[in-house]
PDB file of C-alpha atoms in Angstrom:
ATOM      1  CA  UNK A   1       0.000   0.000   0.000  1.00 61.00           C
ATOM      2  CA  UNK A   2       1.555   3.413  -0.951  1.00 85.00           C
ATOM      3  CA  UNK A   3       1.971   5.233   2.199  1.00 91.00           C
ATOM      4  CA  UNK A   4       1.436   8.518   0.667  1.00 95.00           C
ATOM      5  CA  UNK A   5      -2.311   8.024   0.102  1.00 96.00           C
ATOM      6  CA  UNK A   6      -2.579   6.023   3.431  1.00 97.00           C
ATOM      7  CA  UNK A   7      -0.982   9.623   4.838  1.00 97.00           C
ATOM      8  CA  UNK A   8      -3.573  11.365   2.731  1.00 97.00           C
ATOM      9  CA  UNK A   9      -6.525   9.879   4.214  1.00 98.00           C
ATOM     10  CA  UNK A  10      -5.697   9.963   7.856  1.00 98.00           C
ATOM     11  CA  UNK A  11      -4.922  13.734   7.586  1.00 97.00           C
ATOM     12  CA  UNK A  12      -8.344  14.112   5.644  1.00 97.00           C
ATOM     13  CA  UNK A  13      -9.710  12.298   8.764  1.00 97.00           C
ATOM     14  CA  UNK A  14      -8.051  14.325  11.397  1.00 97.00           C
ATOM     15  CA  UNK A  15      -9.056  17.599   9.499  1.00 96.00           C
ATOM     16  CA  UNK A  16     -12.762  16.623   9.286  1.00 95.00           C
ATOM     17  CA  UNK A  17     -12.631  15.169  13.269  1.00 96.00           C
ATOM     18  CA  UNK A  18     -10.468  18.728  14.056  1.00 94.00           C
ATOM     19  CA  UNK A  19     -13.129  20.972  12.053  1.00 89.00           C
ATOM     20  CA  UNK A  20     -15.921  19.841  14.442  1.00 84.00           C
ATOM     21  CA  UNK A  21     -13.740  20.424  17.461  1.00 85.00           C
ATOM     22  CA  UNK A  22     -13.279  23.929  16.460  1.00 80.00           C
ATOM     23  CA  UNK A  23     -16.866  24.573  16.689  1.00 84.00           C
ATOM     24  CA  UNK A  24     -17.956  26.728  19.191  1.00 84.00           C
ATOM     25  CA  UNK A  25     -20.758  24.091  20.820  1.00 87.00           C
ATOM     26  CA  UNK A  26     -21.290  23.807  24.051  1.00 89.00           C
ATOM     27  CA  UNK A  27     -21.923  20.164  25.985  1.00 93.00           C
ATOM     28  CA  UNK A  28     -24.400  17.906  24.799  1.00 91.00           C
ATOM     29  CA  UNK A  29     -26.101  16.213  27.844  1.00 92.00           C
ATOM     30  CA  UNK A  30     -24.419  13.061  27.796  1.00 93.00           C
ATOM     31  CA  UNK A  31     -20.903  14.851  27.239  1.00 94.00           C
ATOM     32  CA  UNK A  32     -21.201  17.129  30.364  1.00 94.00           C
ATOM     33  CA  UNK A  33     -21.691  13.937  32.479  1.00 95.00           C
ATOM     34  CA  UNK A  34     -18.825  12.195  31.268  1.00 95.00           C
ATOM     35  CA  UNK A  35     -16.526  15.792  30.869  1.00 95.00           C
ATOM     36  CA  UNK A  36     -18.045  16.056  34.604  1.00 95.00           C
ATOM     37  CA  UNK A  37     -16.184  13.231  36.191  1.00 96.00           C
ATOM     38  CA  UNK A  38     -13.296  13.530  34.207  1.00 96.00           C
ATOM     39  CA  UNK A  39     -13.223  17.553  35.904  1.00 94.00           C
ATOM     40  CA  UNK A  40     -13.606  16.258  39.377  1.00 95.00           C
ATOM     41  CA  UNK A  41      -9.896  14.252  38.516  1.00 95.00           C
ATOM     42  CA  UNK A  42      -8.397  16.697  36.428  1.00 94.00           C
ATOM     43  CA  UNK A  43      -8.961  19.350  38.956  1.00 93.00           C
ATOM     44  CA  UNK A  44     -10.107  17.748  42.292  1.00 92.00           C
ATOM     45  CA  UNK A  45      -8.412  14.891  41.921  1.00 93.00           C
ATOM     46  CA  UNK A  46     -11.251  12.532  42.024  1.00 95.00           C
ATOM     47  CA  UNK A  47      -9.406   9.800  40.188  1.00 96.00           C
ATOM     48  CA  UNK A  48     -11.643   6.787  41.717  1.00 96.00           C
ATOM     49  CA  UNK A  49     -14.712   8.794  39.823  1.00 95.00           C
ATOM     50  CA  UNK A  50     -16.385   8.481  43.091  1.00 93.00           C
ATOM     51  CA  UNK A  51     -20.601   8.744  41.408  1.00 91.00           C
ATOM     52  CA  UNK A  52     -23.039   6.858  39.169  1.00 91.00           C
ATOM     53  CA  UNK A  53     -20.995   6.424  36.552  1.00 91.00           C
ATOM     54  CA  UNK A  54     -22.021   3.361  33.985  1.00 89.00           C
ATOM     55  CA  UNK A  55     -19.045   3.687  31.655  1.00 90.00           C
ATOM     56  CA  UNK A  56     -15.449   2.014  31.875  1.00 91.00           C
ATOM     57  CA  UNK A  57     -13.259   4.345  33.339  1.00 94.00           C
ATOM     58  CA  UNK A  58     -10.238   4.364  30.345  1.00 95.00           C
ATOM     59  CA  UNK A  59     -12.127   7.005  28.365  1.00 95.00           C
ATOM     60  CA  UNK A  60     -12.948   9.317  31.514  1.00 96.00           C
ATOM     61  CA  UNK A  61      -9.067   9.100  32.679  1.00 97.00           C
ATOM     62  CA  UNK A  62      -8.100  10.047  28.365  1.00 97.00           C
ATOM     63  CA  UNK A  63     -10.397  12.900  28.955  1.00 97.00           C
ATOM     64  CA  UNK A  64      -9.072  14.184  32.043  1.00 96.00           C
ATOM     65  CA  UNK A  65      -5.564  13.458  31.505  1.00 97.00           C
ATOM     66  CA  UNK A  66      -6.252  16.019  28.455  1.00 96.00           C
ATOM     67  CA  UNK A  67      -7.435  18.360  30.539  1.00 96.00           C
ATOM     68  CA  UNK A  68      -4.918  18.472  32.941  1.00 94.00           C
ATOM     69  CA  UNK A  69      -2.650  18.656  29.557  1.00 94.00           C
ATOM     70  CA  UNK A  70      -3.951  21.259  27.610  1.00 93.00           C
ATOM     71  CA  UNK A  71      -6.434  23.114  29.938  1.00 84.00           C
ATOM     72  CA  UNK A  72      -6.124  23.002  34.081  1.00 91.00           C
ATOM     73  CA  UNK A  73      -4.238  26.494  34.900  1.00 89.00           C
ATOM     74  CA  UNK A  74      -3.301  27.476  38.222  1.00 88.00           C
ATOM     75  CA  UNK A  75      -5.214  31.116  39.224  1.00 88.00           C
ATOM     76  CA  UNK A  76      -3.587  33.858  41.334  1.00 89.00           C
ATOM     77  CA  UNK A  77      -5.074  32.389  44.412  1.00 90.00           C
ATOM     78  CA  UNK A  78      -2.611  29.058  43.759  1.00 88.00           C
ATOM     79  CA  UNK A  79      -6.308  26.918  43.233  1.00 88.00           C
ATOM     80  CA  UNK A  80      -6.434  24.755  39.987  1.00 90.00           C
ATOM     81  CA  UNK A  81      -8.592  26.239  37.350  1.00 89.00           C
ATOM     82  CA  UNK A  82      -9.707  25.148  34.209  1.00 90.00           C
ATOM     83  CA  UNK A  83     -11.679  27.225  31.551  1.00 89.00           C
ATOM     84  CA  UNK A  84     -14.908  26.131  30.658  1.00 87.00           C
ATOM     85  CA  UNK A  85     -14.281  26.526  26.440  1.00 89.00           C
ATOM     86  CA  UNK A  86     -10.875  25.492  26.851  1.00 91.00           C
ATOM     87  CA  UNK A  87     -12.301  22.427  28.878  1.00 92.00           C
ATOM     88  CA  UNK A  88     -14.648  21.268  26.435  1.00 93.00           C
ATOM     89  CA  UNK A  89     -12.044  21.463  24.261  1.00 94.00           C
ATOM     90  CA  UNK A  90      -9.654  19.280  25.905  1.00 95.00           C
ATOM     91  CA  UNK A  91     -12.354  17.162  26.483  1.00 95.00           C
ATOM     92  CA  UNK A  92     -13.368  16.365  22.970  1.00 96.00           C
ATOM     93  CA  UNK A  93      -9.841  15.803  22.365  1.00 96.00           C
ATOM     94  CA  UNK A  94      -9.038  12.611  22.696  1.00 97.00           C
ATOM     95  CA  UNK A  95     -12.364  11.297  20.868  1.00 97.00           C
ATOM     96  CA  UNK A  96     -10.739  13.026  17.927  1.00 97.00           C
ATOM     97  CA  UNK A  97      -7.677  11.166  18.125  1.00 97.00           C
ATOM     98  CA  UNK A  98      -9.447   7.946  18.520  1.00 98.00           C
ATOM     99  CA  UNK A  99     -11.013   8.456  15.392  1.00 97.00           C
ATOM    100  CA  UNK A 100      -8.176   9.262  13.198  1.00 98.00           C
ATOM    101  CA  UNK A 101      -6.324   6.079  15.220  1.00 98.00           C
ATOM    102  CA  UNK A 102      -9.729   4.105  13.767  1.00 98.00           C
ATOM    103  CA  UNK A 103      -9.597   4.856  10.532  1.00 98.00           C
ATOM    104  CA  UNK A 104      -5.631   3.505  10.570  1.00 98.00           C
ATOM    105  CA  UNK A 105      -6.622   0.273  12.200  1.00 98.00           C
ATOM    106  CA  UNK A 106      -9.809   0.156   9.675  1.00 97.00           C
ATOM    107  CA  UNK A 107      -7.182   0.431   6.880  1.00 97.00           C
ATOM    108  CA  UNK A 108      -4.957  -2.047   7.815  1.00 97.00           C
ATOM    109  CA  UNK A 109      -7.718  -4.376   8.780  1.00 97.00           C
ATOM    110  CA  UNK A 110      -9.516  -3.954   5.199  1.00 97.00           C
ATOM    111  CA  UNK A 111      -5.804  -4.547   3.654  1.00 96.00           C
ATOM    112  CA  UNK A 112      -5.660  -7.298   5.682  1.00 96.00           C
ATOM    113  CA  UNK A 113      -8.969  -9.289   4.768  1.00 96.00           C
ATOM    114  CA  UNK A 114      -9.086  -8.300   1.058  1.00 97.00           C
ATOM    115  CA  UNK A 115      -5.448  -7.854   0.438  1.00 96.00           C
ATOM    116  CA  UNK A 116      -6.556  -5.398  -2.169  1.00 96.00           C
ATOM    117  CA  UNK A 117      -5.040  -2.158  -1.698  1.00 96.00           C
ATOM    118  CA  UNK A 118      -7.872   0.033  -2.960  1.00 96.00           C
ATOM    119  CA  UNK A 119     -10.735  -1.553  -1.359  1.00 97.00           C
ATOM    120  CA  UNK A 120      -8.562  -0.620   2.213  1.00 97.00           C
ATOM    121  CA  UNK A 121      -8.303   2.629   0.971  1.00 97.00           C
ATOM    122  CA  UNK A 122     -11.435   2.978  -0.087  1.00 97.00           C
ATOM    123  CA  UNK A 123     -12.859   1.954   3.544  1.00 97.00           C
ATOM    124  CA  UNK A 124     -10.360   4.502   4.780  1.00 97.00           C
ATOM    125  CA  UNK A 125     -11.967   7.616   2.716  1.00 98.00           C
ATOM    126  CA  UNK A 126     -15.450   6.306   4.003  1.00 98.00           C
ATOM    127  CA  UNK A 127     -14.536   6.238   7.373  1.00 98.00           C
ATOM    128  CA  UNK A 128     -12.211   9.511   7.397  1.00 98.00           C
ATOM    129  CA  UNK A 129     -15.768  11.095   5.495  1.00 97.00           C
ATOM    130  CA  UNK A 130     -18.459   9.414   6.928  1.00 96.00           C
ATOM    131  CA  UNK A 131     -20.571  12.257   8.734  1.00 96.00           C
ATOM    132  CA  UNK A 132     -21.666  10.266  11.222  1.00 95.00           C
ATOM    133  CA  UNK A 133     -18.422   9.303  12.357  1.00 96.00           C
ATOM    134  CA  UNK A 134     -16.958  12.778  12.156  1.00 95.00           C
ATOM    135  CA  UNK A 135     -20.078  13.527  14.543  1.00 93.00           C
ATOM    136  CA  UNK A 136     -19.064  11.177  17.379  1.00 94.00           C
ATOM    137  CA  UNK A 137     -15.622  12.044  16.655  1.00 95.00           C
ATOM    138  CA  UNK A 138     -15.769  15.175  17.558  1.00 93.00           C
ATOM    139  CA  UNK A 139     -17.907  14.943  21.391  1.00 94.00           C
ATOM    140  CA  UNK A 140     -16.828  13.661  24.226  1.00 94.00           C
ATOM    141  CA  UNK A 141     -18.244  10.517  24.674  1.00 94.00           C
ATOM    142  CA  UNK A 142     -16.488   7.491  25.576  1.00 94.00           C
ATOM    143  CA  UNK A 143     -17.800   5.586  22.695  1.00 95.00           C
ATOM    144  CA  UNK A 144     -15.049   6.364  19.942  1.00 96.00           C
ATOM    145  CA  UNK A 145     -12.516   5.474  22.054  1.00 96.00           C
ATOM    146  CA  UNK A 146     -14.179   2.362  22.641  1.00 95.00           C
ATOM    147  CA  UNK A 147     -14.649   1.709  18.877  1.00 95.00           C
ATOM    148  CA  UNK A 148     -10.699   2.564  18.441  1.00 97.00           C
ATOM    149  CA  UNK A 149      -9.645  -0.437  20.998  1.00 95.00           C
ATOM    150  CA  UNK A 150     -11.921  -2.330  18.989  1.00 96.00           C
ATOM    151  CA  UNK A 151     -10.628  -1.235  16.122  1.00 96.00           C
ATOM    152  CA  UNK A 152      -6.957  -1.975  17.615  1.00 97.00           C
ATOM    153  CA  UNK A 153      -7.866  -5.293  18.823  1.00 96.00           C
ATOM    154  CA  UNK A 154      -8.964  -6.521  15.459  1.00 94.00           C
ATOM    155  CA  UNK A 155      -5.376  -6.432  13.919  1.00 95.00           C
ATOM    156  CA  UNK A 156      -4.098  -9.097  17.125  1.00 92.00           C
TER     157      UNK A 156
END
């Protein structure tokens, strides 16, 4: 497979998944419950995720380990801070990554089954374009990076 086009595709699939993140949206229900326990560790420290939560944990730790990357500031009273844009942000983050790391493992598991190097790149475009995918991509729900350890675990 030419890695050129391979290349090609994943940056096509990290500018669509980066486009939505750019959009100034605020929470969707379901994200600000998720984005709330991954706050509580980020700044509180609440890394058991002490609440009701009905998710695995990996996803809420990616999110708040990007928050504590890219948004938790320290104020003039020495109290950690974090923004709420800048949060949501940071939040969404690592959904966007996951999907960009899907359509890889999508690529090389299409290569893989069909060993025809256009029908994997085809399946690439589809996922790096699929609206629906950029969609979830681009919150901050745990499900995409669910769907990228899936994705990961298909190539063992």
């Amino acid at each position: 497979m030419r890695r050129f086009t391979v290349l090609l595709i994943l940056l096509l699939a990290a500018f669509t998944r980066l486009g939505g993140l750019g959009e100034d949206v605020r929470f969707h229900g379901d994200e600000a419950w998720f984005a709330t326990f991954a706050r509580n560790a980020a700044v509180h420290g609440d890394w058991w995720l002490t609440g009701a939560l009905d998710k695995p944990p990996l996803p809420i730790y990616a999110m708040a380990l990007s928050m504590q990357t890219v948004g938790v500031t320290v104020n003039a009273a020495k109290v950690l801070d974090l923004d709420l844009r800048l949060g949501e942000w940071a939040a969404r983050l690592p959904s966007v990554w996951a999907g960009v790391i899907t359509c890889a493992a999508l690529i090389m598991f299409a290569h893989r089954v069909t060993r025809d190097r256009r029908t994997a790149l085809l399946a690439g475009m589809i996922w790096a374009l699929s609206p629906v995918a950029v969609g979830f991509d681009s919150m901050a729900l745990t499900d995409p990076l669910m769907l990228a350890g899936v994705a990961v675990l298909s190539l063992i």
